[in-house]
Short mmCIF file of C-alpha atoms in Angstrom, two decimals:
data_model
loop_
_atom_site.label_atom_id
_atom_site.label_comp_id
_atom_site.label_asym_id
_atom_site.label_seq_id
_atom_site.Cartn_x
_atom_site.Cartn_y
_atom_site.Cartn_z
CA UNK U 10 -94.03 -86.09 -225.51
CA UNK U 11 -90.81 -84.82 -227.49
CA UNK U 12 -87.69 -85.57 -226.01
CA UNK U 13 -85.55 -82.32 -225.54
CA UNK U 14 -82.16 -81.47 -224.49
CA UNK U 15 -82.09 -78.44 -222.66
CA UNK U 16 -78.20 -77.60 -222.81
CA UNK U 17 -75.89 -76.84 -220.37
CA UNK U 18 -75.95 -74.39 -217.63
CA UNK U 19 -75.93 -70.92 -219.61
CA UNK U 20 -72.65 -69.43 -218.75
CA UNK U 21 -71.33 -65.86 -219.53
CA UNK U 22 -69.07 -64.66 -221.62
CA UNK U 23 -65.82 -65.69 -219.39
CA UNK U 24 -67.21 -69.01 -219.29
CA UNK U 25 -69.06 -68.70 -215.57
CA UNK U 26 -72.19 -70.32 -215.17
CA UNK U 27 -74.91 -67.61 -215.21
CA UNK U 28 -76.45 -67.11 -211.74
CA UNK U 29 -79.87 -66.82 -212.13
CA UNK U 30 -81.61 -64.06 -209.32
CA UNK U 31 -84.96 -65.24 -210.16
CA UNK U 32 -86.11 -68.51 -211.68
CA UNK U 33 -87.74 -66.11 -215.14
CA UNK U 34 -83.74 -65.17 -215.98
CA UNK U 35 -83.94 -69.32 -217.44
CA UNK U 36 -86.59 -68.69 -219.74
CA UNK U 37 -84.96 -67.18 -222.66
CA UNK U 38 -82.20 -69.88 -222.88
CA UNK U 39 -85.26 -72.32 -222.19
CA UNK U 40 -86.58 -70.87 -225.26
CA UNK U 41 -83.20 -70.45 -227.16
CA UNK U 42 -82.56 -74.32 -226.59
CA UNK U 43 -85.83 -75.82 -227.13
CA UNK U 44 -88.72 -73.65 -228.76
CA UNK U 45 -91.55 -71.99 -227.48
CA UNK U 46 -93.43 -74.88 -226.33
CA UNK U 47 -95.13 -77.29 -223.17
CA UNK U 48 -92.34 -79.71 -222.59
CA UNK U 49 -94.95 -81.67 -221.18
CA UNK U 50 -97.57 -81.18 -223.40
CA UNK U 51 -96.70 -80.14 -226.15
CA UNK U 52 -98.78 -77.21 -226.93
CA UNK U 53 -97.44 -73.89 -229.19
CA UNK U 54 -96.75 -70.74 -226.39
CA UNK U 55 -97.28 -67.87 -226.49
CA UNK U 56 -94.27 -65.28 -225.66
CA UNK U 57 -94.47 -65.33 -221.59
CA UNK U 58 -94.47 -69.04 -220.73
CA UNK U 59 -94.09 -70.33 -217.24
CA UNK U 60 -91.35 -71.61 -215.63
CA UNK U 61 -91.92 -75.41 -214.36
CA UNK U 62 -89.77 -76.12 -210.93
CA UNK U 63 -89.63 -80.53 -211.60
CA UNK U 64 -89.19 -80.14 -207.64
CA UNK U 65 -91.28 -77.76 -206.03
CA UNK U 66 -89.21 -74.47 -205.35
CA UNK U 67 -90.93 -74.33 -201.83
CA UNK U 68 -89.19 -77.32 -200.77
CA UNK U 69 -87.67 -75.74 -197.31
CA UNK U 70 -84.78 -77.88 -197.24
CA UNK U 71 -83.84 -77.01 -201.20
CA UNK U 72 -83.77 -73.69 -201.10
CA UNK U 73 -80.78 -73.67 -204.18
CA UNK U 74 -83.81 -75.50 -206.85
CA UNK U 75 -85.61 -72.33 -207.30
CA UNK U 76 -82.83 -71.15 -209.51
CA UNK U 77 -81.36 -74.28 -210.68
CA UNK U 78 -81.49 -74.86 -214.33
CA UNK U 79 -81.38 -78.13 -213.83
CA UNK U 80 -84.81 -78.23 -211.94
CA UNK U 81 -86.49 -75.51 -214.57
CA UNK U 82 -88.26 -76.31 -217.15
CA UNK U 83 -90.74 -75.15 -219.79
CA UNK U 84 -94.70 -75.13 -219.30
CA UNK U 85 -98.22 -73.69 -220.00
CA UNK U 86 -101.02 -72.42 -217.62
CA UNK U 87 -102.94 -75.32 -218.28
CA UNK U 88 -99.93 -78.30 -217.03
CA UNK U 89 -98.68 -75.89 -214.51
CA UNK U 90 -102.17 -75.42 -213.19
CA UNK U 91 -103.20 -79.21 -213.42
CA UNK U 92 -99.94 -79.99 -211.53
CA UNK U 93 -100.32 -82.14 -208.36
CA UNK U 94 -99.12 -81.05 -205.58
CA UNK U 95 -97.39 -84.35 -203.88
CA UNK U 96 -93.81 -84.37 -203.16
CA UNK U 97 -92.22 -86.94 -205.91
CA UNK U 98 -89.45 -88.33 -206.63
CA UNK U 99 -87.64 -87.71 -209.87
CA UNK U 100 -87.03 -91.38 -210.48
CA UNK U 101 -90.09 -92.48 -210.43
CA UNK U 102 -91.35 -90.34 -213.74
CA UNK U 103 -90.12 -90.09 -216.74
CA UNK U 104 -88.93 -86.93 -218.35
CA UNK U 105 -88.84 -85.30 -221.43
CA UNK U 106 -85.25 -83.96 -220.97
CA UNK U 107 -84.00 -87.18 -219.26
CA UNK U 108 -85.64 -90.00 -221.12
CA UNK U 109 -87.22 -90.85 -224.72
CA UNK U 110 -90.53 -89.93 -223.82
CA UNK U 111 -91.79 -89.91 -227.27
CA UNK U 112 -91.16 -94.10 -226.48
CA UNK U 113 -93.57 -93.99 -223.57
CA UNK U 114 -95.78 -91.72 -224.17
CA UNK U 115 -98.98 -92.23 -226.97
CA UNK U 116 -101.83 -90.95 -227.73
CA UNK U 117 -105.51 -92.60 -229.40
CA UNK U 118 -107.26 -91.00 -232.19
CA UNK U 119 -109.46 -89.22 -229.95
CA UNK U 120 -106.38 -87.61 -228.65
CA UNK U 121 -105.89 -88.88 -225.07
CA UNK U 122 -102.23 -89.54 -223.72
CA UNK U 123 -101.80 -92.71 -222.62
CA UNK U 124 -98.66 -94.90 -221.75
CA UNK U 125 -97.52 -96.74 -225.00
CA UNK U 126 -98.21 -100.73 -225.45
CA UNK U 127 -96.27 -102.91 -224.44
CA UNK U 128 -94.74 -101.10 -221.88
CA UNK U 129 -94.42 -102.94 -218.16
CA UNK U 130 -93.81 -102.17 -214.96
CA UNK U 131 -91.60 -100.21 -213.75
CA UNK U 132 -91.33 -98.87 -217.33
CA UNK U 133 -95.39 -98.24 -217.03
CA UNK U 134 -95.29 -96.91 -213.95
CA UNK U 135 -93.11 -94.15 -214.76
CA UNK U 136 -94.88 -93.30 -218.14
CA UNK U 137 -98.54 -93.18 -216.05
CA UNK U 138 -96.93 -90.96 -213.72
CA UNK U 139 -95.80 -88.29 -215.67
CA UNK U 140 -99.16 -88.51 -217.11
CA UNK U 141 -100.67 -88.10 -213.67
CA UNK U 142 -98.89 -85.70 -212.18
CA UNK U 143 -99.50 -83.20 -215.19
CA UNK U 144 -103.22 -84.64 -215.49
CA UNK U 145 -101.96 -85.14 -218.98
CA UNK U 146 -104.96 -87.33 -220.08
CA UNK U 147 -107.74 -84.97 -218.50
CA UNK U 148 -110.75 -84.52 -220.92
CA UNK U 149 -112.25 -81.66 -218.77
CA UNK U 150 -111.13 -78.29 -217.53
CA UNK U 151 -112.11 -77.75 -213.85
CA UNK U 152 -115.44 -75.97 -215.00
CA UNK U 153 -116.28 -79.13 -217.23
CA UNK U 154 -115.42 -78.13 -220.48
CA UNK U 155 -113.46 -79.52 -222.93
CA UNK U 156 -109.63 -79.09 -221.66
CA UNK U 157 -107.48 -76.44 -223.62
CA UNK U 158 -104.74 -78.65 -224.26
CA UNK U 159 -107.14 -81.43 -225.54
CA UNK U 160 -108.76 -78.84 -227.94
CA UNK U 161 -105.33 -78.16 -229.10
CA UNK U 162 -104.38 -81.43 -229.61
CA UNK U 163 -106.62 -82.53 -231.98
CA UNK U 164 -106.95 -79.56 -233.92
CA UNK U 165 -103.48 -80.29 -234.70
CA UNK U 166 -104.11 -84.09 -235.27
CA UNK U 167 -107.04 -82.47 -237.69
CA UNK U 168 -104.49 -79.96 -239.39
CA UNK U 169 -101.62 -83.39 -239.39
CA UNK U 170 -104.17 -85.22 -241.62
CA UNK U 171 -105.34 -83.03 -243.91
CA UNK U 172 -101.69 -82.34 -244.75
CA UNK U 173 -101.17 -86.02 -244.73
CA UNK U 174 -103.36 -86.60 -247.38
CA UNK U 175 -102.54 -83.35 -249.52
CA UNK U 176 -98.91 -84.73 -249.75
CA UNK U 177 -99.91 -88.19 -250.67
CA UNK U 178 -101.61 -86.94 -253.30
CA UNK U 179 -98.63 -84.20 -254.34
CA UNK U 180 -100.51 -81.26 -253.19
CA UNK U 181 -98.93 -80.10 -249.70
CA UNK U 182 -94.79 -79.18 -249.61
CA UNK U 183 -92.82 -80.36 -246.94
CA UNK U 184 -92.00 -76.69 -245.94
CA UNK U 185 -95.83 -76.11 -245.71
CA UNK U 186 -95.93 -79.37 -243.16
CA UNK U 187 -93.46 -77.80 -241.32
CA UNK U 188 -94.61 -74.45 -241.24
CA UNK U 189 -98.51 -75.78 -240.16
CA UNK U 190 -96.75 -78.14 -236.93
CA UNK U 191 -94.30 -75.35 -236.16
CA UNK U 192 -97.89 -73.10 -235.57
CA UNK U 193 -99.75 -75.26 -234.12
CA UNK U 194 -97.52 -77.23 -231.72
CA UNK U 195 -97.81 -80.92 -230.70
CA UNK U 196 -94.71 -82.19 -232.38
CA UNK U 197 -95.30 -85.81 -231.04
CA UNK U 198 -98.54 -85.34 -233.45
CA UNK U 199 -96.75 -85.06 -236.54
CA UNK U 200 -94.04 -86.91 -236.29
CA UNK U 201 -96.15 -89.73 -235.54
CA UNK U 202 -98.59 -89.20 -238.50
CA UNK U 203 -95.72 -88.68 -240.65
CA UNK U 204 -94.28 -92.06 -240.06
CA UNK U 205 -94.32 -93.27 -243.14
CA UNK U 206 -92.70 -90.43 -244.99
CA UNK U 207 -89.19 -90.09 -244.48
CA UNK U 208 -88.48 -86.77 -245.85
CA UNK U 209 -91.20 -85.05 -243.76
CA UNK U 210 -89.41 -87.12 -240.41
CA UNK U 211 -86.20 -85.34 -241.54
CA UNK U 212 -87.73 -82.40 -241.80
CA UNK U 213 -89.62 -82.25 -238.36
CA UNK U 214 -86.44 -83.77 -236.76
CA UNK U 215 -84.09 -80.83 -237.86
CA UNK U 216 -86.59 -77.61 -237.92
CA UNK U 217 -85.44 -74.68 -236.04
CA UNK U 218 -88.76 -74.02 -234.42
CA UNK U 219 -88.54 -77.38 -232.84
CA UNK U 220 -84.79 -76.84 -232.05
CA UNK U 221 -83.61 -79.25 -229.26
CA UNK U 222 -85.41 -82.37 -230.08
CA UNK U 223 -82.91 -85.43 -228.69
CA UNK U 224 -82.05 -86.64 -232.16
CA UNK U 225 -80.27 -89.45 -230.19
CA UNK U 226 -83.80 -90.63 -229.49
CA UNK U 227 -84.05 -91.84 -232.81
CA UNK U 228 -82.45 -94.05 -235.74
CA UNK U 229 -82.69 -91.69 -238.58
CA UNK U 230 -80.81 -94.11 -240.49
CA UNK U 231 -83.66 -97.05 -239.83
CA UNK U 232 -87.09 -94.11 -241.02
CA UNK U 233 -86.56 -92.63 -237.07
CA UNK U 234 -86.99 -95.44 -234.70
CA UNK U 235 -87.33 -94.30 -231.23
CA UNK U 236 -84.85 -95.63 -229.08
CA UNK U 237 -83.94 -95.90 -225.90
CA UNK U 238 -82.12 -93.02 -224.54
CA UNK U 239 -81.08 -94.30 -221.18
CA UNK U 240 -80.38 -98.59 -222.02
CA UNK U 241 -81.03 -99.48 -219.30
CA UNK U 242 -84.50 -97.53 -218.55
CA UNK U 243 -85.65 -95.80 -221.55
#
């Protein structure tokens, strides 16, 4: 999951925080700060994402999250549908615009999210429930086939290989790397492929498309080690 930073509160020209009258007036500065794509998952949208509410907006004694920009986030049909419906609390996840979730967060080659090795408890807690409460790691849609974002996924991984090994052999430009992750969404994909290869981490670090990536996250000078973003919990 790519860490993000989502910006301040929008303000207006004189400086005044924007007052949003409905929860959709966030989503082009959503856009404008981070890309059209999941925050949770990753994959590419299209131009009419959803709005995520981290708490639920019909929380009767929070009235003020539905338009809160710090409660709104970025999401597809398929998270926002897959979403459980518990009450949570915010501490016990981890979160793509509050921690390095790229640290907790992995995937297998069959393209399953899973919490990263070597993580314990709480640490693995938190990971596992970010993962539940999106259904991150579901294999099936609801009618039993295979689920939309998984079929994204690893059409991407496919795409992130096939470039992999047209560069190692000279035959793919960075800008074409870019250009194919950019499409096809799942940035966590590439930059994890791409490991090896500094110049393509640079790259997919810095791209506009995947503007607001929490560069912090990472030791560009040591080939982009992830790193904890909060010391003392990720």
């Amino acid at each position: 999951m790519r860490p993000i930073i989502k910006g301040n509160w929008p303000t207006d020209a004189g400086g005044a925080k924007i007052q949003f009258n409905s929860w959709g007036e966030a989503k082009p500065f959503l856009i404008q700060n981070t890309g059209l794509f999941c925050h949770f998952c990753e994959m590419k949208l299209d131009n009419t994402p959803a709005i995520e509410h981290v708490k639920p907006k019909a929380l009767k004694h929070s009235p003020n999250l539905q338009n809160h920009w710090g409660n709104l986030m970025l999401i597809c049909d398929y998270c926002n549908s897959r979403k459980t419906k518990a009450q949570i609390k915010l501490y016990e996840y981890y979160w793509p615009h509050k921690n390095n979730t790229f640290k907790a967060l992995n995937m297998d080659m069959t393209g399953i999210i899973k919490v990263e090795d070597g993580l314990v408890a709480p640490q693995s807690d938190k990971a596992a429930n970010i993962i539940d409460l999106y259904g991150l790691d579901k294999t099936n849609d609801t009618a039993g086939g295979m689920d939309a974002r998984l079929r994204a996924r690893l059409e991407a991984m496919s795409k992130a290989i096939n470039r992999l090994l047209e560069y190692q052999a000279g035959h793919a430009t960075i800008q074409a790397i870019v250009d194919n992750a950019s499409s096809s969404g799942f940035w966590s994909v590439w930059f994890r492929l791409f490991k090896n290869h500094l110049p393509v981490l640079n790259a997919l670090a810095n791209d506009f498309h995947f503007r607001g990536t929490a560069l912090t996250c990472f030791d560009a000078a040591n080939d982009y080690f992830p790193l904890d973003r909060n010391p003392a919990d990720l």
